[in-house]
mmCIF file of C-alpha atoms in Angstrom:
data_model
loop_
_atom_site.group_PDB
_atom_site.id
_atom_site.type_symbol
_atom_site.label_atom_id
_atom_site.label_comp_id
_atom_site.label_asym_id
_atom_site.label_seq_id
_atom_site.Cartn_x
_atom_site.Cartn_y
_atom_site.Cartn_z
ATOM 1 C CA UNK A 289 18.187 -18.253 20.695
ATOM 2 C CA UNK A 290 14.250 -17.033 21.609
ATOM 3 C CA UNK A 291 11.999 -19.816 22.427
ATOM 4 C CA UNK A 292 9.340 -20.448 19.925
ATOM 5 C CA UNK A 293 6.401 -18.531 21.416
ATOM 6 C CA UNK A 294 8.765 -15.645 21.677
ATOM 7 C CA UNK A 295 7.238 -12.343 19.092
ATOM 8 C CA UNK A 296 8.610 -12.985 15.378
ATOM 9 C CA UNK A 297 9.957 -9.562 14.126
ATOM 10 C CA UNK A 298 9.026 -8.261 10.751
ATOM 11 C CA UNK A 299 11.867 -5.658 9.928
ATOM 12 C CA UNK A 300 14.021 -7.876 7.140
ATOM 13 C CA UNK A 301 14.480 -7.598 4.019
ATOM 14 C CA UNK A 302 11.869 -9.234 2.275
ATOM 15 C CA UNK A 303 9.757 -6.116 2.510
ATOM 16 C CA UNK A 304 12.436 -3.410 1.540
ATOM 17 C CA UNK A 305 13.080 -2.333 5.058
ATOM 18 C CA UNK A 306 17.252 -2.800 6.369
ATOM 19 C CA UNK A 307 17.918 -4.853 9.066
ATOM 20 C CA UNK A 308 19.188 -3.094 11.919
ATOM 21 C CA UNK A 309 21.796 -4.243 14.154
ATOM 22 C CA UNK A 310 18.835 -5.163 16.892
ATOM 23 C CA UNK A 311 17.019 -7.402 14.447
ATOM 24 C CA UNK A 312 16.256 -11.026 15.226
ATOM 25 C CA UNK A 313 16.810 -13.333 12.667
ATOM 26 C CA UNK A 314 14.244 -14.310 9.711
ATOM 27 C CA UNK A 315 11.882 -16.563 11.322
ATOM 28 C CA UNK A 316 10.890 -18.689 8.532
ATOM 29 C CA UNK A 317 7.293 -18.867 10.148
ATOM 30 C CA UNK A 318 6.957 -15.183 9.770
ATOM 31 C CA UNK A 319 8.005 -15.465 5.971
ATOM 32 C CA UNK A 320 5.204 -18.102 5.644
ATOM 33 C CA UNK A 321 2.860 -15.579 6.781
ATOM 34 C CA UNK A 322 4.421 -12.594 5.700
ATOM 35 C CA UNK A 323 4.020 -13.286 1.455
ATOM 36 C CA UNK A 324 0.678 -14.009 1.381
ATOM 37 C CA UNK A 325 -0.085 -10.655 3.486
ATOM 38 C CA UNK A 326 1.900 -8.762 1.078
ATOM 39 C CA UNK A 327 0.678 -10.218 -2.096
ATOM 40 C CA UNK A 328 -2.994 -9.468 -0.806
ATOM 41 C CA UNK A 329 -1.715 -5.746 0.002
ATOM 42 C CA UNK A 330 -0.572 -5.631 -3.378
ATOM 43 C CA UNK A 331 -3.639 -6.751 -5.068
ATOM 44 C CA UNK A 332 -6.030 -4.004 -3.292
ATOM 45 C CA UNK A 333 -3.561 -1.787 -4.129
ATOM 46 C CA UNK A 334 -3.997 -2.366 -8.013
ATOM 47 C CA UNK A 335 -8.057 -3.252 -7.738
ATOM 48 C CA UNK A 336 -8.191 0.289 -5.916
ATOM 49 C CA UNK A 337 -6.080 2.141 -8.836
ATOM 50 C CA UNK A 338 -7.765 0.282 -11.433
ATOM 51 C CA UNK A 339 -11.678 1.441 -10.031
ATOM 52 C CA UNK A 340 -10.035 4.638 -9.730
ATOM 53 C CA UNK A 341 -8.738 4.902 -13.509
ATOM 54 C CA UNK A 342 -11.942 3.378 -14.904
ATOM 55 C CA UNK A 343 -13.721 6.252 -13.175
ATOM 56 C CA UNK A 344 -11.230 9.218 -14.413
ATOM 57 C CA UNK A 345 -8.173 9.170 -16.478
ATOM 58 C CA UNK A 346 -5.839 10.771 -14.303
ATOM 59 C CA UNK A 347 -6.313 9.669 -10.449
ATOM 60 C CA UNK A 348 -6.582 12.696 -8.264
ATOM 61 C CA UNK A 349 -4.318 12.588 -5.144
ATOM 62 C CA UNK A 350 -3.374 13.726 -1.433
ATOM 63 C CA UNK A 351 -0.646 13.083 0.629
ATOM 64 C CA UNK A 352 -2.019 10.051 2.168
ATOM 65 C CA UNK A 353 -3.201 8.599 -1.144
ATOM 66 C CA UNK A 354 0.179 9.271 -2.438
ATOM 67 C CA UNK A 355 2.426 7.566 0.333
ATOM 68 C CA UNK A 356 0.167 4.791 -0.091
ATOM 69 C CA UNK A 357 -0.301 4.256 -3.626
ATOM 70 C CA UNK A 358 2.998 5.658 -4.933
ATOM 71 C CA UNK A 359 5.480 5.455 -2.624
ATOM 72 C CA UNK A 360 5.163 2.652 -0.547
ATOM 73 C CA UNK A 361 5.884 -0.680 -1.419
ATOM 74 C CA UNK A 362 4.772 -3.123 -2.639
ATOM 75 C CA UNK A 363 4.014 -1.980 -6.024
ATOM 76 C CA UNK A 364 4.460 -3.951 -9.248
ATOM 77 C CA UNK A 365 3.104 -0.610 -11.291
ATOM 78 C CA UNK A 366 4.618 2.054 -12.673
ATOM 79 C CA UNK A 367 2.569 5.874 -11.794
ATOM 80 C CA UNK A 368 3.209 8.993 -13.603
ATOM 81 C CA UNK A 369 2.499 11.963 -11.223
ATOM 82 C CA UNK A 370 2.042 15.716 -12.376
ATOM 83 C CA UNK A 371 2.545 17.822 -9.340
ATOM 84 C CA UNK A 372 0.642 21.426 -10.073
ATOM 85 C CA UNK A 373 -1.459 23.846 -8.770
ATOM 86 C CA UNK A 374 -4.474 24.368 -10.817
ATOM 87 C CA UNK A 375 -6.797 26.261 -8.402
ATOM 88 C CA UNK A 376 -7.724 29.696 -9.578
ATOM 89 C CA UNK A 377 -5.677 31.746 -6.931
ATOM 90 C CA UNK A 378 -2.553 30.368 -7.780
ATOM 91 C CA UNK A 379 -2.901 31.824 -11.241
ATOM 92 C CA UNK A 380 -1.054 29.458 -13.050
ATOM 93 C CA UNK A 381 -2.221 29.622 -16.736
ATOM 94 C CA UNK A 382 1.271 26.681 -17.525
ATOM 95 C CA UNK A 383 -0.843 24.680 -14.610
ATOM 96 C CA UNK A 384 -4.023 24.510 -16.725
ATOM 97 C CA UNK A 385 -2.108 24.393 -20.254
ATOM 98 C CA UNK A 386 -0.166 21.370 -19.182
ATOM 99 C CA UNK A 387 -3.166 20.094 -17.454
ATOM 100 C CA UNK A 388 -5.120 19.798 -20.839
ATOM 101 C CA UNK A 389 -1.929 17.963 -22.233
ATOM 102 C CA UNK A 390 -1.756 15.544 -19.914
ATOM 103 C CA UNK A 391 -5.607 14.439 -20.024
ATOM 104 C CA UNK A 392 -5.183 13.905 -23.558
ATOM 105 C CA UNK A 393 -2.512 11.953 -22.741
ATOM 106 C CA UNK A 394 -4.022 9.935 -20.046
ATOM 107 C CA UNK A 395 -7.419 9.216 -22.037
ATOM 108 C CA UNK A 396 -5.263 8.123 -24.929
ATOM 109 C CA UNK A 397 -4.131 5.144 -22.810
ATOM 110 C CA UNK A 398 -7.415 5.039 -20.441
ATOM 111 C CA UNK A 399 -9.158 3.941 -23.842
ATOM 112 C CA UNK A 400 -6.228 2.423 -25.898
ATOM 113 C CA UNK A 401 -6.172 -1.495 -26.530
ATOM 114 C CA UNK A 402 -3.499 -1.738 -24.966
ATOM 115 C CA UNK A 403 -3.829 -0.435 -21.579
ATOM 116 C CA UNK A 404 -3.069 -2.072 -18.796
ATOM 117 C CA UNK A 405 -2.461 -2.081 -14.373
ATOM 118 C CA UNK A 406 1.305 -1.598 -15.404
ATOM 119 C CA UNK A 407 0.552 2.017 -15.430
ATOM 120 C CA UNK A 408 -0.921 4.589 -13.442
ATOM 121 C CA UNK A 409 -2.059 8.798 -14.080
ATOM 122 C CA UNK A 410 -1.887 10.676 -11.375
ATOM 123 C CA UNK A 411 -1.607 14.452 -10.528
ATOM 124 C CA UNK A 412 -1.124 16.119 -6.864
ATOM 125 C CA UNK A 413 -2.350 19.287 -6.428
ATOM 126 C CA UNK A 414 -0.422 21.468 -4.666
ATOM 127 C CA UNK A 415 -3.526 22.619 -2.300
ATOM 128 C CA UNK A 416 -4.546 19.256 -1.776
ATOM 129 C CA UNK A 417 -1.107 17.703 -0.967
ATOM 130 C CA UNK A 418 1.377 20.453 0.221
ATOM 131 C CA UNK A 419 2.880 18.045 2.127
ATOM 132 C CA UNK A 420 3.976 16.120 -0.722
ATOM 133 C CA UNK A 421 5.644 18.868 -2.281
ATOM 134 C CA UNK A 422 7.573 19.609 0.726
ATOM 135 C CA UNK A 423 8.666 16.263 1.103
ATOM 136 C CA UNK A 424 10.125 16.103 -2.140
ATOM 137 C CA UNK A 425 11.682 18.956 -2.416
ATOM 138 C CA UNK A 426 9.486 20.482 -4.753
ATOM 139 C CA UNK A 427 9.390 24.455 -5.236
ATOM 140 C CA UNK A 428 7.969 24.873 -8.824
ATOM 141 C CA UNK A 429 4.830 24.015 -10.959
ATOM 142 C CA UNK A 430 3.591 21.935 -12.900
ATOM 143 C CA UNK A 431 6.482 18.884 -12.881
ATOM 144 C CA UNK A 432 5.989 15.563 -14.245
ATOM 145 C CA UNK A 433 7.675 12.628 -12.789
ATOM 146 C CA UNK A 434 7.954 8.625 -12.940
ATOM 147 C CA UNK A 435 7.978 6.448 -9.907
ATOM 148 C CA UNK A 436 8.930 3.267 -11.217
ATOM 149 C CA UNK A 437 7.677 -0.085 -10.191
ATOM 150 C CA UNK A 438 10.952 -0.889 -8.673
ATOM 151 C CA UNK A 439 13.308 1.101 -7.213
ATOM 152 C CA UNK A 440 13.628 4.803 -6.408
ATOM 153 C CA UNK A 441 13.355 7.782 -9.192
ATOM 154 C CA UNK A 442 15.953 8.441 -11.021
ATOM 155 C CA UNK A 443 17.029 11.907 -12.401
ATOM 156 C CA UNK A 444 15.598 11.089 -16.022
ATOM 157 C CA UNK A 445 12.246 10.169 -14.201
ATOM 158 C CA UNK A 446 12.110 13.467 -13.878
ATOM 159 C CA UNK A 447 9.904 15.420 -17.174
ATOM 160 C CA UNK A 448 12.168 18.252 -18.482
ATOM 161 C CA UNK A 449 9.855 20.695 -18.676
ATOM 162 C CA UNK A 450 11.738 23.835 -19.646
ATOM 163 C CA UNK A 451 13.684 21.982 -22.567
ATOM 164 C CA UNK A 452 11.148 19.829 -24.189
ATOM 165 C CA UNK A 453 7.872 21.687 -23.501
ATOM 166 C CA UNK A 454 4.795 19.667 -22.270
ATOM 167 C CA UNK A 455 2.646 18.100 -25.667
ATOM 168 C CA UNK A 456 1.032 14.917 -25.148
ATOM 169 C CA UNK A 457 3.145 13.541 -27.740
ATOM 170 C CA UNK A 458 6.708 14.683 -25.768
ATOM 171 C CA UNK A 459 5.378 12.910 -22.566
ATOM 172 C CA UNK A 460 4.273 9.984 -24.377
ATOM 173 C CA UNK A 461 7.551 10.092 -25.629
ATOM 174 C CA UNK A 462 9.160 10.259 -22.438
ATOM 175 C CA UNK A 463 7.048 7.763 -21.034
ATOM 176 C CA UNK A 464 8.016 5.143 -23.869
ATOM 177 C CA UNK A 465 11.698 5.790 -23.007
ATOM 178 C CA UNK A 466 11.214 5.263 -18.820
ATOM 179 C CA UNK A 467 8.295 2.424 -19.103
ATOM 180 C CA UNK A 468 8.746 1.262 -22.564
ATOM 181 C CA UNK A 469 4.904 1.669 -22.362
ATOM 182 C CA UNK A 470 3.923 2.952 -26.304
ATOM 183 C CA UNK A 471 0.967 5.749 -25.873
ATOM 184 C CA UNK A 472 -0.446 6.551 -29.560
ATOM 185 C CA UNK A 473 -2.180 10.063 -28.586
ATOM 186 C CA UNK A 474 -5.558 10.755 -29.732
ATOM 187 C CA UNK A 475 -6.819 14.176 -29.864
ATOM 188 C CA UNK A 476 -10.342 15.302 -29.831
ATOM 189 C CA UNK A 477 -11.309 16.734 -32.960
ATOM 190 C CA UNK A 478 -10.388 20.098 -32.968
ATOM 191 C CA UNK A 479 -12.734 22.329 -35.704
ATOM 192 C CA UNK A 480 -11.361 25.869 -34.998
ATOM 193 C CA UNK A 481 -9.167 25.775 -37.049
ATOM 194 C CA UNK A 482 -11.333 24.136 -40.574
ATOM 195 C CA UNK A 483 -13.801 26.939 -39.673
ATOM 196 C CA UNK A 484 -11.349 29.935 -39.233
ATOM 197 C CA UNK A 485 -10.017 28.732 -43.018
ATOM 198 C CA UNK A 486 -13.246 28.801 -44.324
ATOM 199 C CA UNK A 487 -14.484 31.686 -42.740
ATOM 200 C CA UNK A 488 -11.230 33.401 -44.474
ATOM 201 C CA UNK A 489 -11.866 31.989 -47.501
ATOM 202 C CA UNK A 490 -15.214 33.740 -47.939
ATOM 203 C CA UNK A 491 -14.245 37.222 -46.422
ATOM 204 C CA UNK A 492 -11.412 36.794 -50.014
ATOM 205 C CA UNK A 493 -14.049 35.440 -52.037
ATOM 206 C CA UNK A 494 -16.596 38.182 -51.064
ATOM 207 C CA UNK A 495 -13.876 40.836 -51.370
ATOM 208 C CA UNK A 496 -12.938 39.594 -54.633
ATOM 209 C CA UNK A 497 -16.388 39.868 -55.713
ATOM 210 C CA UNK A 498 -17.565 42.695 -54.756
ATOM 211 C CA UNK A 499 -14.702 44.774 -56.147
ATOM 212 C CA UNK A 500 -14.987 42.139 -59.684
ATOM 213 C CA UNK A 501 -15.098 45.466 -61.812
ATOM 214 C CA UNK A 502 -11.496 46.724 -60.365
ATOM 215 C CA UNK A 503 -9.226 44.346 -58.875
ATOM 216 C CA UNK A 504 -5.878 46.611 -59.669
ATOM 217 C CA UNK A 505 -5.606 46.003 -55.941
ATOM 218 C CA UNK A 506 -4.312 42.917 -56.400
ATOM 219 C CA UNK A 507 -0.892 43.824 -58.050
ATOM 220 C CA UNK A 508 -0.444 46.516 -55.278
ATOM 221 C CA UNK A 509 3.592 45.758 -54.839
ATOM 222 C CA UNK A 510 3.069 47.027 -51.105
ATOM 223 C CA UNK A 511 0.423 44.560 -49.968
ATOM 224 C CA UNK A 512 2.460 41.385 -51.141
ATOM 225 C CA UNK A 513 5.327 43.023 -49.324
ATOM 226 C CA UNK A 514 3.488 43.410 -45.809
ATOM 227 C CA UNK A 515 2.000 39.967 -46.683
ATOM 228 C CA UNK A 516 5.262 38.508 -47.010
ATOM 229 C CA UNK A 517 7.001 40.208 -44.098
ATOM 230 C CA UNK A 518 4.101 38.788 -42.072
ATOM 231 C CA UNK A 519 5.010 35.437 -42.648
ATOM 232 C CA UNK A 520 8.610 35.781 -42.453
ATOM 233 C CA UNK A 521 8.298 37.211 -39.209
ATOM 234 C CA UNK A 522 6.321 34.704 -37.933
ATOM 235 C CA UNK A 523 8.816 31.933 -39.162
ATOM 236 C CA UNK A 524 11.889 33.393 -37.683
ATOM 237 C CA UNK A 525 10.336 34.045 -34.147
ATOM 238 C CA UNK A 526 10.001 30.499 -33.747
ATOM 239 C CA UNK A 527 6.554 30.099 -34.359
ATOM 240 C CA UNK A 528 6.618 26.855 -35.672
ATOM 241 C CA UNK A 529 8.513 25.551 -32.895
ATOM 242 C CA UNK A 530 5.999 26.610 -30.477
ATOM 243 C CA UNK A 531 3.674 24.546 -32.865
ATOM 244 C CA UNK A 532 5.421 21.612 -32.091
ATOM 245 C CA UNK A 533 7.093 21.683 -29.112
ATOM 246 C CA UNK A 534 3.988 23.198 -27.301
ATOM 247 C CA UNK A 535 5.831 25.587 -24.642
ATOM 248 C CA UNK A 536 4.428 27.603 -22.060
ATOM 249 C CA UNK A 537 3.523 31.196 -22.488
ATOM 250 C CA UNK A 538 6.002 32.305 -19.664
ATOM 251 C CA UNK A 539 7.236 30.737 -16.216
ATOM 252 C CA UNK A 540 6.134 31.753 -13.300
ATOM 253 C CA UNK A 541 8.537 31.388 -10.328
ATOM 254 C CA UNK A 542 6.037 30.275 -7.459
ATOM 255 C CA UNK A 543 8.567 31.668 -4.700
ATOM 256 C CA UNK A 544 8.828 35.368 -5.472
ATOM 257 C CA UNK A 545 6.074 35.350 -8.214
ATOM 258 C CA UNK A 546 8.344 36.617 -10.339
ATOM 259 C CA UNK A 547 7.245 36.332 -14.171
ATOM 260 C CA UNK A 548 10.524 34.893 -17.077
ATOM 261 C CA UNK A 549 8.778 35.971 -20.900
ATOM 262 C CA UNK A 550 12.475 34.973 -21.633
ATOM 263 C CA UNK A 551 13.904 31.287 -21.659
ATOM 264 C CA UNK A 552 17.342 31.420 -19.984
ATOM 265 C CA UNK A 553 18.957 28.557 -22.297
ATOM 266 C CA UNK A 554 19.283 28.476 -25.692
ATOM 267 C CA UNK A 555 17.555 24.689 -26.273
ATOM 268 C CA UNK A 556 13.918 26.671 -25.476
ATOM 269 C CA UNK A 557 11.946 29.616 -25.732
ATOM 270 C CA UNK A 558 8.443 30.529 -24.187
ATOM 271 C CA UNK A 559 5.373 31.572 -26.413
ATOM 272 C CA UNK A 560 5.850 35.225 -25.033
ATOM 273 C CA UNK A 561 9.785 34.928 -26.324
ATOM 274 C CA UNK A 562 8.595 34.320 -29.667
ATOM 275 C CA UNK A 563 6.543 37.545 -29.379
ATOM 276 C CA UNK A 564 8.759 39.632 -28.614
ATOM 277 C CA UNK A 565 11.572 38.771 -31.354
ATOM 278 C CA UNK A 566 8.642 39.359 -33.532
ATOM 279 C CA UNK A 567 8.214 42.800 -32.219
ATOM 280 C CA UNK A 568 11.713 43.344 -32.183
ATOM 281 C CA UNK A 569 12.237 41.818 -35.776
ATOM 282 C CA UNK A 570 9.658 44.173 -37.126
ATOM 283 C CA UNK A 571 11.029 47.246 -35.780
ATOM 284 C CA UNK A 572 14.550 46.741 -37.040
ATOM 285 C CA UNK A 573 12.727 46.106 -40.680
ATOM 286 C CA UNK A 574 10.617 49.462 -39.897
ATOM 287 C CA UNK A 575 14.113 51.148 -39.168
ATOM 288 C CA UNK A 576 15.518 49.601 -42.546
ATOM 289 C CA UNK A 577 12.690 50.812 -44.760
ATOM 290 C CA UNK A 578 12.341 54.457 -43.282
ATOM 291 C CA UNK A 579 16.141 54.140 -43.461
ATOM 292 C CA UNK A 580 15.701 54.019 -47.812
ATOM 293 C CA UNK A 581 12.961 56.118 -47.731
ATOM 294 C CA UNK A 582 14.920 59.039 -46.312
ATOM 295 C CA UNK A 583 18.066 58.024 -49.166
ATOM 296 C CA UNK A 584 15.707 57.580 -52.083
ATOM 297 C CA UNK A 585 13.036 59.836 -51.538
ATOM 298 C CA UNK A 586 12.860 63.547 -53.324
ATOM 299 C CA UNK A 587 11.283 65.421 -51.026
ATOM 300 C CA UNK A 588 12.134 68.300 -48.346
ATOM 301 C CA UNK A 589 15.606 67.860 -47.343
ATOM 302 C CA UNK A 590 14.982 68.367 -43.435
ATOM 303 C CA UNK A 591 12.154 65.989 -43.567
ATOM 304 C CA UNK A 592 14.187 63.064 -44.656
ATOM 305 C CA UNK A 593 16.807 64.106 -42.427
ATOM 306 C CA UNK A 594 14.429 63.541 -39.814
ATOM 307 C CA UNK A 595 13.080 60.086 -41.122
ATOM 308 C CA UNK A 596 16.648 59.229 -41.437
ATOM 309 C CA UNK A 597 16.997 59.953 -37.787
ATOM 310 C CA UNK A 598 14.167 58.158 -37.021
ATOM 311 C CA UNK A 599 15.035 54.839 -39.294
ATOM 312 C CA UNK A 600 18.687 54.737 -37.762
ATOM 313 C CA UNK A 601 17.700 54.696 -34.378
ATOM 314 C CA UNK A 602 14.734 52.037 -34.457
ATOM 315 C CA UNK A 603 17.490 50.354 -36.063
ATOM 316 C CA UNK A 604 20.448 50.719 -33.418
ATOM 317 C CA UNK A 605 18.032 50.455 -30.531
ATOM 318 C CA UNK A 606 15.613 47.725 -31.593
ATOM 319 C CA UNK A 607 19.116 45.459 -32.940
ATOM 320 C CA UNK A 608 20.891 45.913 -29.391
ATOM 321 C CA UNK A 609 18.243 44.724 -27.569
ATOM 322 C CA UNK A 610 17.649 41.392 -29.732
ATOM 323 C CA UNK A 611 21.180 41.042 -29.338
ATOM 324 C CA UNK A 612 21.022 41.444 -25.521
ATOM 325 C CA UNK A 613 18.330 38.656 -25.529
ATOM 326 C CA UNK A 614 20.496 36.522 -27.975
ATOM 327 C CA UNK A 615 23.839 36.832 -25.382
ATOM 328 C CA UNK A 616 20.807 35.978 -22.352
ATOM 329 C CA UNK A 617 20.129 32.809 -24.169
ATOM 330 C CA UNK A 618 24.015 31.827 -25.509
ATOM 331 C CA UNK A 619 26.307 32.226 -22.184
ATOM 332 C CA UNK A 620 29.744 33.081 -23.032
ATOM 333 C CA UNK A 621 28.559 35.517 -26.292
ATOM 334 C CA UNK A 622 30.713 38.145 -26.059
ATOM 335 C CA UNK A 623 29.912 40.522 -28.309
ATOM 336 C CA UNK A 624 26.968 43.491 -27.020
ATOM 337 C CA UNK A 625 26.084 46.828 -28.591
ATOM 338 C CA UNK A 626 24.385 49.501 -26.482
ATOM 339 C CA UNK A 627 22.452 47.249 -24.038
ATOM 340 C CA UNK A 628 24.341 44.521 -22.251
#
């Protein structure tokens, strides 16, 4: 047994830390003087992230900052980090998309009634805290994670990006479900898109008036055709799930810079995907209608033997390589024409 002026260890597990097989027994003296010390740490430690989040939103962060304030204990607060790289030699155009997403996100609770020191907006850039990324393991950009107030992360504290795409509302969404913190998003008012309307609704009004006299135009079956495709090519690219799923444009693998315009699972697409089913899409229909033109036309017989040509292989072509993408997306499809 040490005598009472003996040196009262610390490492016990009242702070977190194991107890090693060399440790001296709690000292009840030490506890005594061990709370208070910790419940002070813990107060600075929420003052100094609440004068930081009444100054900005989102908290900017190095490695040091980030030991401190997110992974070391104690902590009674929950901190949502998004680990990117946002300067401008990087290039990384998902960096700055998702970075725009997650300040709305942030000021929607920064200014919300119900905000609180239960939770915390952070982000680590990669230039400022490399360190940090290598420590976790990190090799890609921008990730969004959750370090609870207790414990260690979890798999699910972990945003999936890929799948679920990076809106405000998806990572409020995902925030309800780790922190059962409710974030209403607000968006700034956003008038691009009023004024584009109305500046299209005066180029057809001024159209429409100027050729007043003669509008056979508008019963031109053609027009309403390419009108119509328009649309329907829009819808079946997946435009309206890049509307509200907000994906990136592409990934960008920040190890071999290699650039993916094509989601490799079939719960996800990128805005460049989208694209190029369009593209694709169109072509086959091109094929198709070149494809009637040569059967119903009248004219020179080697001519529409040569749009024939023409219409049957946009068609062949243009249809193997959607279906290439579609067996890329659907593992285990095993059906391929032309291009595997």
């Amino acid at each position: 047994r040490k005598s009472a002026s003996a040196t009262p260890q610390f490492t016990f597990l009242h702070l977190g830390v194991p107890c090693g097989k060399t440790c001296q027994p709690p000292n009840h003296g030490a506890v005594v003087f061990l709370f208070p010390f910790a419940q002070n740490l813990l107060s600075e430690k929420v003052e100094q992230m609440m004068e930081w989040s009444s100054r900005r939103s989102v908290v900017r962060m190095n490695g040091d900052k980030f030991r401190r304030f997110v992974k070391a204990p104690p902590r009674n607060y929950s901190v949502i980090v998004m680990f990117t790289a946002l300067q401008p030699q990087r290039q990384c155009s998902v960096c700055r998309q998702a970075n725009e997403e997650y300040q709305v996100l942030a000021n929607s609770w920064r200014y919300s009634s119900a905000f609180s020191n239960k939770l915390f907006f952070t982000v680590v850039d990669y230039d400022e805290g490399a360190d940090v990324f290598q420590q976790l393991n990190m090799n890609s950009a921008p990730t969004f994670m959750h370090f609870p107030a207790k414990g260690k992360p979890k798999r699910a504290d972990t945003f999936d990006l890929q799948r679920i795409g990076f809106a405000s509302e998806q990572l409020a969404k995902w925030i309800a479900d780790r922190t059962d913190v409710q974030i209403r998003v607000f968006r700034p008012p956003n008038y691009s898109g009023t004024i584009a309307l109305a500046l299209l609704v005066s180029l057809v009004g001024g159209l429409l008036y100027l050729r007043r006299n003669n509008l056979e135009f508008i019963y031109n079956k053609a027009g309403w055709a390419m009108a119509a495709l328009c649309v329907v090519f829009a819808m079946t690219s997946g435009q309206m799930w890049n509307h509200i799923r907000g994906p990136p444009y592409a990934h960008k693998n920040p190890q071999n810079g290699q650039v993916s315009y094509i989601h490799g699972s079939s719960q996800a697409q990128f805005v460049a995907e989208s694209h190029i089913i369009l593209l694709l899409n169109a072509a086959i229909t091109m094929g198709m209608v070149l494809l009637n033109e040569a059967a119903t036309s009248k004219g020179d017989v080697g001519k529409r033997r040569i749009i024939c040509l023409v219409g049957l292989g946009l068609v062949v072509f243009f249809f193997s390589f959607l279906l290439s993408i579609f067996r890329s997306k659907y593992h285990g499809y095993p059906y391929s024409f032309l291009i595997k």
